[in-house]
PDB file of N, CA and C in Angstrom:
ATOM      1  N   MET F 235       1.026  -0.876  -0.081  1.00  0.00           N
ATOM      2  CA  MET F 235       0.085  -0.216  -0.604  1.00  0.00           C
ATOM      3  C   MET F 235       0.495   1.086   0.008  1.00  0.00           C
ATOM      4  N   THR F 236       0.520   2.334  -1.337  1.00  0.00           N
ATOM      5  CA  THR F 236       1.670   3.293  -1.051  1.00  0.00           C
ATOM      6  C   THR F 236       1.295   4.520  -0.783  1.00  0.00           C
ATOM      7  N   LEU F 237       1.598   5.647  -0.358  1.00  0.00           N
ATOM      8  CA  LEU F 237       1.168   6.806  -0.186  1.00  0.00           C
ATOM      9  C   LEU F 237       0.020   7.414  -1.062  1.00  0.00           C
ATOM     10  N   SER F 238       0.479   7.102  -2.238  1.00  0.00           N
ATOM     11  CA  SER F 238      -0.343   7.918  -3.405  1.00  0.00           C
ATOM     12  C   SER F 238      -1.450   6.770  -3.392  1.00  0.00           C
ATOM     13  N   TYR F 239      -1.713   5.958  -2.605  1.00  0.00           N
ATOM     14  CA  TYR F 239      -3.064   5.087  -3.121  1.00  0.00           C
ATOM     15  C   TYR F 239      -3.659   5.300  -1.556  1.00  0.00           C
ATOM     16  N   LEU F 240      -2.966   5.877  -0.719  1.00  0.00           N
ATOM     17  CA  LEU F 240      -3.307   5.946   0.581  1.00  0.00           C
ATOM     18  C   LEU F 240      -4.335   7.227   0.526  1.00  0.00           C
ATOM     19  N   THR F 241      -4.005   8.082  -0.095  1.00  0.00           N
ATOM     20  CA  THR F 241      -4.752   8.965  -0.472  1.00  0.00           C
ATOM     21  C   THR F 241      -5.122   9.696  -1.429  1.00  0.00           C
ATOM     22  N   LEU F 242      -5.792   8.884  -1.842  1.00  0.00           N
ATOM     23  CA  LEU F 242      -6.447   8.753  -3.360  1.00  0.00           C
ATOM     24  C   LEU F 242      -7.882   8.104  -2.599  1.00  0.00           C
ATOM     25  N   THR F 243      -7.385   6.784  -1.425  1.00  0.00           N
ATOM     26  CA  THR F 243      -8.534   6.244  -0.860  1.00  0.00           C
ATOM     27  C   THR F 243      -9.151   7.226   0.045  1.00  0.00           C
ATOM     28  N   SER F 244      -8.211   7.930   0.864  1.00  0.00           N
ATOM     29  CA  SER F 244      -8.886   8.388   1.835  1.00  0.00           C
ATOM     30  C   SER F 244      -9.032  10.315   1.821  1.00  0.00           C
ATOM     31  N   PHE F 245      -8.213  10.504   0.961  1.00  0.00           N
ATOM     32  CA  PHE F 245      -8.762  12.101   0.575  1.00  0.00           C
ATOM     33  C   PHE F 245      -9.623  12.184  -0.261  1.00  0.00           C
ATOM     34  N   ASP F 246     -10.306  13.173  -0.435  1.00  0.00           N
ATOM     35  CA  ASP F 246     -11.274  13.654  -1.751  1.00  0.00           C
ATOM     36  C   ASP F 246     -10.458  15.182  -1.537  1.00  0.00           C
ATOM     37  N   ASN F 247     -10.931  15.850  -2.154  1.00  0.00           N
ATOM     38  CA  ASN F 247     -10.315  17.340  -2.604  1.00  0.00           C
ATOM     39  C   ASN F 247     -10.692  18.042  -1.513  1.00  0.00           C
ATOM     40  N   GLY F 248     -12.148  17.586  -0.846  1.00  0.00           N
ATOM     41  CA  GLY F 248     -12.524  18.848   0.041  1.00  0.00           C
ATOM     42  C   GLY F 248     -11.332  18.748   1.396  1.00  0.00           C
ATOM     43  N   ASP F 249     -11.281  17.096   1.529  1.00  0.00           N
ATOM     44  CA  ASP F 249     -10.554  16.452   2.283  1.00  0.00           C
ATOM     45  C   ASP F 249      -9.579  17.282   2.828  1.00  0.00           C
ATOM     46  N   ILE F 250      -8.143  17.151   1.513  1.00  0.00           N
ATOM     47  CA  ILE F 250      -6.995  18.055   1.372  1.00  0.00           C
ATOM     48  C   ILE F 250      -7.358  19.620   1.489  1.00  0.00           C
ATOM     49  N   MET F 251      -8.588  20.220   1.467  1.00  0.00           N
ATOM     50  CA  MET F 251      -8.468  21.854   1.235  1.00  0.00           C
ATOM     51  C   MET F 251      -9.080  21.827   3.127  1.00  0.00           C
ATOM     52  N   ARG F 252      -9.371  21.024   3.744  1.00  0.00           N
ATOM     53  CA  ARG F 252     -10.013  21.325   5.121  1.00  0.00           C
ATOM     54  C   ARG F 252      -8.589  20.984   6.098  1.00  0.00           C
ATOM     55  N   LEU F 253      -8.081  20.112   5.834  1.00  0.00           N
ATOM     56  CA  LEU F 253      -6.592  19.755   5.779  1.00  0.00           C
ATOM     57  C   LEU F 253      -5.516  21.100   5.885  1.00  0.00           C
ATOM     58  N   LEU F 254      -5.340  21.561   4.240  1.00  0.00           N
ATOM     59  CA  LEU F 254      -4.383  22.832   4.821  1.00  0.00           C
ATOM     60  C   LEU F 254      -5.296  24.256   5.111  1.00  0.00           C
ATOM     61  N   ASP F 255      -6.587  24.181   5.055  1.00  0.00           N
ATOM     62  CA  ASP F 255      -7.504  25.118   6.259  1.00  0.00           C
ATOM     63  C   ASP F 255      -6.640  24.980   7.039  1.00  0.00           C
ATOM     64  N   LEU F 256      -7.060  24.183   7.980  1.00  0.00           N
ATOM     65  CA  LEU F 256      -6.251  24.120   9.241  1.00  0.00           C
ATOM     66  C   LEU F 256      -4.709  23.933   9.646  1.00  0.00           C
ATOM     67  N   PHE F 257      -4.169  23.737   8.359  1.00  0.00           N
ATOM     68  CA  PHE F 257      -2.973  23.713   8.755  1.00  0.00           C
ATOM     69  C   PHE F 257      -2.536  25.790   9.100  1.00  0.00           C
ATOM     70  N   MET F 258      -3.170  26.052   7.787  1.00  0.00           N
ATOM     71  CA  MET F 258      -2.942  27.397   7.428  1.00  0.00           C
ATOM     72  C   MET F 258      -3.182  28.260   8.867  1.00  0.00           C
ATOM     73  N   ASN F 259      -4.480  28.297   9.362  1.00  0.00           N
ATOM     74  CA  ASN F 259      -4.909  28.249  10.510  1.00  0.00           C
ATOM     75  C   ASN F 259      -4.131  28.461  11.706  1.00  0.00           C
ATOM     76  N   ILE F 260      -3.263  26.925  12.107  1.00  0.00           N
ATOM     77  CA  ILE F 260      -2.779  27.013  13.046  1.00  0.00           C
ATOM     78  C   ILE F 260      -0.928  27.932  12.762  1.00  0.00           C
ATOM     79  N   TRP F 261      -0.909  27.941  11.532  1.00  0.00           N
ATOM     80  CA  TRP F 261       0.467  28.244  11.111  1.00  0.00           C
ATOM     81  C   TRP F 261       0.306  30.031  11.288  1.00  0.00           C
ATOM     82  N   LEU F 262      -0.859  30.511  11.059  1.00  0.00           N
ATOM     83  CA  LEU F 262      -1.204  31.854  11.165  1.00  0.00           C
ATOM     84  C   LEU F 262      -1.339  32.354  12.785  1.00  0.00           C
ATOM     85  N   ALA F 263      -1.696  31.605  13.838  1.00  0.00           N
ATOM     86  CA  ALA F 263      -1.309  31.649  14.885  1.00  0.00           C
ATOM     87  C   ALA F 263      -0.529  31.838  15.727  1.00  0.00           C
ATOM     88  N   CYS F 264       0.337  30.948  14.934  1.00  0.00           N
ATOM     89  CA  CYS F 264       1.599  30.846  15.868  1.00  0.00           C
ATOM     90  C   CYS F 264       2.225  31.983  15.595  1.00  0.00           C
ATOM     91  N   LEU F 265       2.342  32.282  14.292  1.00  0.00           N
ATOM     92  CA  LEU F 265       2.998  33.602  13.738  1.00  0.00           C
ATOM     93  C   LEU F 265       2.527  34.826  14.310  1.00  0.00           C
ATOM     94  N   THR F 266       1.345  34.604  14.587  1.00  0.00           N
ATOM     95  CA  THR F 266       0.720  35.645  15.789  1.00  0.00           C
ATOM     96  C   THR F 266       1.104  36.215  16.651  1.00  0.00           C
ATOM     97  N   PHE F 267       1.399  34.995  17.267  1.00  0.00           N
ATOM     98  CA  PHE F 267       1.509  34.709  18.473  1.00  0.00           C
ATOM     99  C   PHE F 267       3.048  35.222  18.705  1.00  0.00           C
ATOM    100  N   TYR F 268       4.342  34.177  17.653  1.00  0.00           N
ATOM    101  CA  TYR F 268       5.440  34.765  17.665  1.00  0.00           C
ATOM    102  C   TYR F 268       5.449  36.393  17.700  1.00  0.00           C
ATOM    103  N   LEU F 269       4.614  36.811  16.517  1.00  0.00           N
ATOM    104  CA  LEU F 269       5.170  38.182  16.365  1.00  0.00           C
ATOM    105  C   LEU F 269       4.418  39.472  17.453  1.00  0.00           C
ATOM    106  N   LEU F 270       3.733  38.609  18.168  1.00  0.00           N
ATOM    107  CA  LEU F 270       3.166  39.793  19.521  1.00  0.00           C
ATOM    108  C   LEU F 270       3.784  39.583  20.617  1.00  0.00           C
ATOM    109  N   ASN F 271       4.382  38.625  21.292  1.00  0.00           N
ATOM    110  CA  ASN F 271       5.032  37.684  22.365  1.00  0.00           C
ATOM    111  C   ASN F 271       6.415  37.987  22.126  1.00  0.00           C
ATOM    112  N   PRO F 272       7.208  38.824  22.704  1.00  0.00           N
ATOM    113  CA  PRO F 272       8.538  38.605  23.074  1.00  0.00           C
ATOM    114  C   PRO F 272       8.917  38.057  23.405  1.00  0.00           C
ATOM    115  N   ALA F 273       8.544  37.548  23.964  1.00  0.00           N
ATOM    116  CA  ALA F 273       9.684  36.266  25.058  1.00  0.00           C
ATOM    117  C   ALA F 273       9.354  35.341  24.598  1.00  0.00           C
ATOM    118  N   PHE F 274       8.513  34.573  24.376  1.00  0.00           N
ATOM    119  CA  PHE F 274       8.313  33.863  23.204  1.00  0.00           C
ATOM    120  C   PHE F 274       9.585  34.344  21.784  1.00  0.00           C
ATOM    121  N   LYS F 275       9.392  34.804  21.296  1.00  0.00           N
ATOM    122  CA  LYS F 275      10.039  35.249  20.003  1.00  0.00           C
ATOM    123  C   LYS F 275      11.290  35.119  20.360  1.00  0.00           C
ATOM    124  N   ALA F 276      11.838  35.725  21.152  1.00  0.00           N
ATOM    125  CA  ALA F 276      13.330  35.359  22.470  1.00  0.00           C
ATOM    126  C   ALA F 276      13.731  33.879  22.206  1.00  0.00           C
ATOM    127  N   ALA F 277      12.667  33.363  22.919  1.00  0.00           N
ATOM    128  CA  ALA F 277      12.760  31.560  22.940  1.00  0.00           C
ATOM    129  C   ALA F 277      12.980  30.877  21.503  1.00  0.00           C
ATOM    130  N   VAL F 278      12.484  31.331  20.832  1.00  0.00           N
ATOM    131  CA  VAL F 278      12.472  30.614  18.988  1.00  0.00           C
ATOM    132  C   VAL F 278      13.534  30.902  18.832  1.00  0.00           C
ATOM    133  N   ASP F 279      14.138  32.094  19.085  1.00  0.00           N
ATOM    134  CA  ASP F 279      15.281  32.787  18.235  1.00  0.00           C
ATOM    135  C   ASP F 279      16.604  31.988  18.573  1.00  0.00           C
ATOM    136  N   LEU F 280      16.450  31.952  20.092  1.00  0.00           N
ATOM    137  CA  LEU F 280      17.325  31.123  20.527  1.00  0.00           C
ATOM    138  C   LEU F 280      17.666  29.639  20.463  1.00  0.00           C
ATOM    139  N   LEU F 281      16.046  28.956  19.934  1.00  0.00           N
ATOM    140  CA  LEU F 281      16.215  27.362  19.680  1.00  0.00           C
ATOM    141  C   LEU F 281      16.585  27.223  18.087  1.00  0.00           C
ATOM    142  N   LEU F 282      16.321  28.080  17.303  1.00  0.00           N
ATOM    143  CA  LEU F 282      15.794  28.438  15.552  1.00  0.00           C
ATOM    144  C   LEU F 282      17.033  29.516  15.341  1.00  0.00           C
ATOM    145  N   PRO F 283      18.514  29.699  15.637  1.00  0.00           N
ATOM    146  CA  PRO F 283      19.204  30.739  14.852  1.00  0.00           C
ATOM    147  C   PRO F 283      19.489  31.386  14.130  1.00  0.00           C
ATOM    148  N   PHE F 284      18.759  30.427  12.908  1.00  0.00           N
ATOM    149  CA  PHE F 284      18.416  30.927  11.449  1.00  0.00           C
ATOM    150  C   PHE F 284      17.213  32.424  11.605  1.00  0.00           C
TER     151      PHE F 284
END
């Protein structure tokens, strides 16, 4: 059983769009928190030197 087979059988386009939408919402929430919270930003900058 390959990944493409799993993707074709368990996801339709609606599921993929919902998954992407959820991912974007989580990413935006994290980014907003990162930008608005200096202490959190400093901690992330220490963990991720780039």
